[in-house]
Short mmCIF file of C-alpha atoms and ligand atoms in Angstrom, two decimals:
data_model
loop_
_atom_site.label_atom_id
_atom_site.label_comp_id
_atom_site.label_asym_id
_atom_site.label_seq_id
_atom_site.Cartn_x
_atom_site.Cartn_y
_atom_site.Cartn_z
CA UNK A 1 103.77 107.71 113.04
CA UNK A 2 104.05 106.39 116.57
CA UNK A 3 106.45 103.47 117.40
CA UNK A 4 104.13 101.71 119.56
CA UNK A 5 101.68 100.09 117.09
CA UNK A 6 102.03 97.76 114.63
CA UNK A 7 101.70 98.01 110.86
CA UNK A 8 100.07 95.40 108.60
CA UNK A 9 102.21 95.46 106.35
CA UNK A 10 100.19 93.31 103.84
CA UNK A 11 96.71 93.62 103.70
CA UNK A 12 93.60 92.97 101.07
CA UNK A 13 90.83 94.80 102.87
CA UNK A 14 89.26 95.62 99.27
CA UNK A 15 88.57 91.95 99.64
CA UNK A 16 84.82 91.32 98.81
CA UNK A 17 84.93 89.19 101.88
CA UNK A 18 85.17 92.27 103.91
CA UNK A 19 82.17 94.33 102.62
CA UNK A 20 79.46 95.38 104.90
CA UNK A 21 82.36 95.21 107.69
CA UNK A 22 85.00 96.84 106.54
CA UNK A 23 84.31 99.90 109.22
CA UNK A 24 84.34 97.31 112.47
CA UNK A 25 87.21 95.40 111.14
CA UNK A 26 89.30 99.15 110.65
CA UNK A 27 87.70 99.65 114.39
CA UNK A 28 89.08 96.30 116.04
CA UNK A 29 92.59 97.22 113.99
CA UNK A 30 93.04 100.26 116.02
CA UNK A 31 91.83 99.05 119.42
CA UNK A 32 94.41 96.46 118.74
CA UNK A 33 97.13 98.69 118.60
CA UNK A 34 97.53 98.60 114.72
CA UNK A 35 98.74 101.87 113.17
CA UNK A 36 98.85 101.42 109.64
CA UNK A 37 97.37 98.73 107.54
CA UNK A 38 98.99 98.28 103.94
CA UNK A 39 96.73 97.22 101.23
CA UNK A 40 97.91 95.97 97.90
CA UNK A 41 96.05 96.21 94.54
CA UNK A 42 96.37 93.23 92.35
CA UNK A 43 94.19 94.48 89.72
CA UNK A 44 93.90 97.81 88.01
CA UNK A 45 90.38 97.99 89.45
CA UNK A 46 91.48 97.19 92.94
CA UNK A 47 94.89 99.13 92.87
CA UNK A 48 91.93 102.13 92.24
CA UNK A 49 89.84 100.68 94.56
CA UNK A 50 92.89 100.24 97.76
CA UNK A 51 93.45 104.18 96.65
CA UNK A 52 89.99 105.15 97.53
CA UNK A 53 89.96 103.11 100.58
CA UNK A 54 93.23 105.01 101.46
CA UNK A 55 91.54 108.32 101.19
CA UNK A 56 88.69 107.24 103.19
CA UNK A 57 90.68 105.81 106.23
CA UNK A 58 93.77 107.86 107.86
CA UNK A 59 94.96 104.18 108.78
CA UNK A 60 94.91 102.67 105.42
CA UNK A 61 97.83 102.73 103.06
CA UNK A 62 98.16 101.39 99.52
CA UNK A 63 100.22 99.54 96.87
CA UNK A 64 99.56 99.99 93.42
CA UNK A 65 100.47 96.95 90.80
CA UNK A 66 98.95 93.98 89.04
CA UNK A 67 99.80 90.66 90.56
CA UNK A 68 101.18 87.13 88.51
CA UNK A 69 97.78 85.33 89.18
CA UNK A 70 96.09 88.86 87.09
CA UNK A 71 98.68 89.31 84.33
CA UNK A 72 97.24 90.67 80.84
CA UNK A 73 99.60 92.24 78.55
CA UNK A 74 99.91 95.98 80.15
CA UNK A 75 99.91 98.81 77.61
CA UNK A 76 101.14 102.48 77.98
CA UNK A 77 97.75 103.53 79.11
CA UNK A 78 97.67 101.19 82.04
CA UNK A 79 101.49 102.43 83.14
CA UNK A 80 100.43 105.96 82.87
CA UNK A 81 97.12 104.89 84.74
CA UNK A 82 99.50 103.57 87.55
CA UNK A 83 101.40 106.36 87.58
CA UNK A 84 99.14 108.63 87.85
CA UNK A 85 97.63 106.92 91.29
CA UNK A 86 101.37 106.43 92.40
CA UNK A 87 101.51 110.48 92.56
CA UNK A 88 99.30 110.37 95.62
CA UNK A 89 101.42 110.23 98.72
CA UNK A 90 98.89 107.57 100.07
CA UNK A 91 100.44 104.89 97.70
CA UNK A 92 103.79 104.15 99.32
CA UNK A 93 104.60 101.14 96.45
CA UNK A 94 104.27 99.25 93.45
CA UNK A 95 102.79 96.20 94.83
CA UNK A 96 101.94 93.47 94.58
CA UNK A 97 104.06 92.52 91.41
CA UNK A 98 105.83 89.31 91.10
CA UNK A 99 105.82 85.53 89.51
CA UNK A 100 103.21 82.37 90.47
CA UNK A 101 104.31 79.19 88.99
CA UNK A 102 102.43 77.41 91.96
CA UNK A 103 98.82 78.40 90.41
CA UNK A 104 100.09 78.93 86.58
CA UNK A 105 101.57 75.73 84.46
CA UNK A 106 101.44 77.33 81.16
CA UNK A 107 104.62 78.40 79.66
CA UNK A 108 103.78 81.55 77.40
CA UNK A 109 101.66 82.73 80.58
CA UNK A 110 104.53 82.20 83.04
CA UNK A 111 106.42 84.48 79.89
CA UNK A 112 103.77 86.82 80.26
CA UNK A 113 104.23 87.02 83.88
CA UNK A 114 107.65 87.29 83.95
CA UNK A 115 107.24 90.66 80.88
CA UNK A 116 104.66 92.69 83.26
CA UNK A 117 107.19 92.00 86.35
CA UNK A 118 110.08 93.72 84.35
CA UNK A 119 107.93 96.35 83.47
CA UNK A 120 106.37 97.26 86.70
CA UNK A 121 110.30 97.18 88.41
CA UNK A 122 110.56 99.71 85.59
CA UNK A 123 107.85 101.51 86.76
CA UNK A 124 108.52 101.83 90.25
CA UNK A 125 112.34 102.83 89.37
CA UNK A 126 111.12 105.76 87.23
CA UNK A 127 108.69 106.83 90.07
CA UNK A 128 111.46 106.22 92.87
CA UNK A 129 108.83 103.79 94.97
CA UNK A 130 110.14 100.47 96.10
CA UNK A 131 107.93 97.29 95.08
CA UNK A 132 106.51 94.26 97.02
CA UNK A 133 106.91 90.58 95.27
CA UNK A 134 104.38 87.62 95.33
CA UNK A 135 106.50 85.22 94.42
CA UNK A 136 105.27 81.78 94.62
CA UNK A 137 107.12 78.51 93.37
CA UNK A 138 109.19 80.76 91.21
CA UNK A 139 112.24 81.47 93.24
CA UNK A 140 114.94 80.76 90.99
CA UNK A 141 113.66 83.28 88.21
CA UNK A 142 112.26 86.58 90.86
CA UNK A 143 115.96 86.15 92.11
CA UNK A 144 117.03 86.30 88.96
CA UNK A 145 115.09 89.05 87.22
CA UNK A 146 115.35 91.19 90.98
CA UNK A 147 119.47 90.83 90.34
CA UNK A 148 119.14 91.91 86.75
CA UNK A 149 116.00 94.28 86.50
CA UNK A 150 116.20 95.61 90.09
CA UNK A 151 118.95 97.48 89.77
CA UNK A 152 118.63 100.99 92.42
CA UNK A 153 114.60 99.63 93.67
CA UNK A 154 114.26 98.70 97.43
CA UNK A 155 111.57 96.15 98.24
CA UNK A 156 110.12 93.44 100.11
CA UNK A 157 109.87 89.44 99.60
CA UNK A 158 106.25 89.14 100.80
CA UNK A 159 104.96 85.95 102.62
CA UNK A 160 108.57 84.78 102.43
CA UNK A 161 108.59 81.32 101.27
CA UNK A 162 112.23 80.63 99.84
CA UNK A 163 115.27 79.28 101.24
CA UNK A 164 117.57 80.31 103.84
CA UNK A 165 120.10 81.01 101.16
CA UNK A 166 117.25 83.28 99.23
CA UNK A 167 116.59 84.91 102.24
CA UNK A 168 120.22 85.58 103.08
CA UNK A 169 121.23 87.53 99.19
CA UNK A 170 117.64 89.58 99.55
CA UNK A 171 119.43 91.21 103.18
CA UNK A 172 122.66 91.43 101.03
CA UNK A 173 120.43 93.31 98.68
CA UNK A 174 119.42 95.84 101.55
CA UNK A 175 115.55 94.27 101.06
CA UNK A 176 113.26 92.49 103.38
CA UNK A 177 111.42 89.67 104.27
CA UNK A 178 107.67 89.79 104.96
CA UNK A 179 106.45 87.38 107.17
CA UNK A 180 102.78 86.19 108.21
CA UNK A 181 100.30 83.35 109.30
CA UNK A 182 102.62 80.60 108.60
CA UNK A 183 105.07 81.31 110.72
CA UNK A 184 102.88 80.71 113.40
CA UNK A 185 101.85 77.04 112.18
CA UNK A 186 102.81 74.16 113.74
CA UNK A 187 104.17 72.80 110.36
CA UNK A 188 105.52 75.74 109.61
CA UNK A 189 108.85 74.05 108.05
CA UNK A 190 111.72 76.00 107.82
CA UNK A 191 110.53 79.55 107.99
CA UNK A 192 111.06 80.15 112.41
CA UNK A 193 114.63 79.08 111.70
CA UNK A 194 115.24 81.26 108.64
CA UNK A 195 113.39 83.97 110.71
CA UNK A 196 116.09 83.10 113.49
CA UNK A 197 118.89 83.76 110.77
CA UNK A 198 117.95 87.13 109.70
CA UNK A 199 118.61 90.46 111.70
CA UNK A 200 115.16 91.85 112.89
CA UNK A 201 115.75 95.06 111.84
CA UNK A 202 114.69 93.04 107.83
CA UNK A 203 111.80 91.70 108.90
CA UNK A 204 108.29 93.23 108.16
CA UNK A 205 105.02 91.23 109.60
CA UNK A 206 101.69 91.08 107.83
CA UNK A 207 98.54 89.70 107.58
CA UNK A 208 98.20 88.89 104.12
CA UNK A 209 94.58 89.24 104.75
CA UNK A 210 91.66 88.01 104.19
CA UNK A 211 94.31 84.55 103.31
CA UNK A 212 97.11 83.08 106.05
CA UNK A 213 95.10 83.96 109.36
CA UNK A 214 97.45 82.83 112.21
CA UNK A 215 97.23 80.65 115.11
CA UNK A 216 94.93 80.99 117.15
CA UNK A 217 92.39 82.07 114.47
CA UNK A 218 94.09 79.68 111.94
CA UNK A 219 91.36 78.75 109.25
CA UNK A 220 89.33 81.83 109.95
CA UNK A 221 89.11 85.17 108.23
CA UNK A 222 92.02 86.78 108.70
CA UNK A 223 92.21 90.27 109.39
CA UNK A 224 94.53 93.62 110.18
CA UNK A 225 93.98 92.95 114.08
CA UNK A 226 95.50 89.46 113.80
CA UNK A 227 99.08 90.50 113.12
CA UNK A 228 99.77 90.95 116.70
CA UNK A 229 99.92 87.14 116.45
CA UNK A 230 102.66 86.98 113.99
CA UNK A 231 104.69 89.66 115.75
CA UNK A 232 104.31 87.88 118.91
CA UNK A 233 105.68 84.39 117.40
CA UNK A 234 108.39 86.94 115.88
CA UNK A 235 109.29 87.72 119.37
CA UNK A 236 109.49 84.77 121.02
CA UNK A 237 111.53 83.01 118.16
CA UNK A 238 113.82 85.57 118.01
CA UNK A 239 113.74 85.74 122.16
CA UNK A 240 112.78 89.26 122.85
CA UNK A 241 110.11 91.01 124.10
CA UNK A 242 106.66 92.28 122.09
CA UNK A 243 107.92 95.88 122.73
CA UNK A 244 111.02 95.62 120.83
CA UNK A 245 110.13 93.55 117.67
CA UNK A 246 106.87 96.05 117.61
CA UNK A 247 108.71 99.36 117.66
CA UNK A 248 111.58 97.34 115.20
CA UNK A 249 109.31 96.14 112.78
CA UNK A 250 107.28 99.56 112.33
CA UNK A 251 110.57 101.26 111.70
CA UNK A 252 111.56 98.84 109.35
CA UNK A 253 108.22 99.74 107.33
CA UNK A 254 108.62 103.18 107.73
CA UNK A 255 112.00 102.75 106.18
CA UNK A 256 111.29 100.82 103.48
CA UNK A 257 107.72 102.96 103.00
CA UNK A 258 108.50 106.47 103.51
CA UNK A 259 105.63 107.86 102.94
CA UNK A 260 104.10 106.19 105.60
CA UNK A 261 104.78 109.40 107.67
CA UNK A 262 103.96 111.62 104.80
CA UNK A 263 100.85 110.31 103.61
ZN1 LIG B 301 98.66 89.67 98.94
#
């Protein structure tokens, strides 16, 4: 993989909200300078579905995994299913796994959530893949099941949303922070100054898409193209050029994703 594109690292091109499209919007990617686009299952059928996409596209990439807001209880069949697509050298994670408390109140849900997490950290230790965590209003428990349950797996804190604190033990913990659309908002709280904090070489940008488009195209549909925009407000918080947090940010992926240059 060359150093001078970008990688999304984040992506939901699956999305329904991308069909009849999804050729031009892999089109505009590359004549952006994109060079791999990341997309992550939340379902078994999508986590099949990002596969095939994978296999269709040299540029597309995929994480296998059922996210918080889809938790069912997962039987042995499901794991082996996942397991199974994991094999191909396309699928460079378990992802996206993690815990929403933001959209889910209920407690023996939540429970649920938190059981299918575990299991999938499991997972992607037995399969030596690293992971990528939604975690939503649920800090104090991901940090707390990552520290006990994530023992030997590599990951990333997607759409990074905690503390500075937070974000400070996950570089301790050799992980990253994924960063994307917000960043670039003008209410964007705390996150440029966290982003300050952190070495670069921890940072990962994505899209996030079709969610979290950036400014300019804030409120739009966001897609692969658009995370030129985050890398650029990457660059000029962290006062360096485009060049360098492009060719630091696509080896950061590439180290946390290694089969990013196998696949
Ligand atoms: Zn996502």
């Amino acid at each position: 993989m060359k150093e001078n594109i970008l990688i999304d690292t984040h992506a939901h091109i699956n999305s329904e909200k991308f069909d009849q499209e999804r050729g031009k919007i892999i089109t505009n990617a590359i004549e952006n300078g994109i060079g791999g686009i990341i997309n992550m299952g939340d379902t078994m059928e999508s986590s099949q579905y990002v596969l095939e996409l994978a296999q269709e596209y040299d540029i597309c990439y995929a994480g296998v995994g059922v996210h918080p807001e889809e938790a069912f209880e997962m039987g042995k069949r499901d794991f082996d299913q996942l397991a199974i697509w994991a094999k191909n050298k396309k699928v460079v994670c378990i992802g996206e796994i993690g815990l929403d408390y933001y959209w889910e109140k209920d407690g023996e849900k939540r429970a649920l959530q938190r059981r299918i997490f575990i299991q999938q950290l499991d997972l992607a230790r037995q399969l030596n893949l690293p992971v990528c965590v939604h975690n939503r209003d649920a800090h104090g428990d991901t940090m707390e099941i990552l520290k006990k349950e994530g023992r030997g797996i590599r990951g990333v804190m997607h759409c990074f949303s905690g503390s500075l604190e937070i974000a400070r033990e996950l570089v301790k913990m050799d992980w990253y922070i994924g960063v994307d659309g917000p960043l670039t908002f003008k209410n964007a709280a705390k996150l440029p100054e966290i982003v300050k904090e952190i070495p670069l070489e921890r940072i990962l940008v994505e899209t996030d898409c079709p969610y979290m488009a950036p400014q300019p195209v804030r409120g739009k549909r966001n897609e692969p193209a658009y995370v030129r925009f985050v890398a650029e407000k990457l660059a000029e918080l962290k006062g360096l050029d485009f060049e360098t947090v492009q060719k630091q940010t696509t080896l950061n992926a590439i180290s946390l994703y290694p089969r990013l240059e196998q696949g």
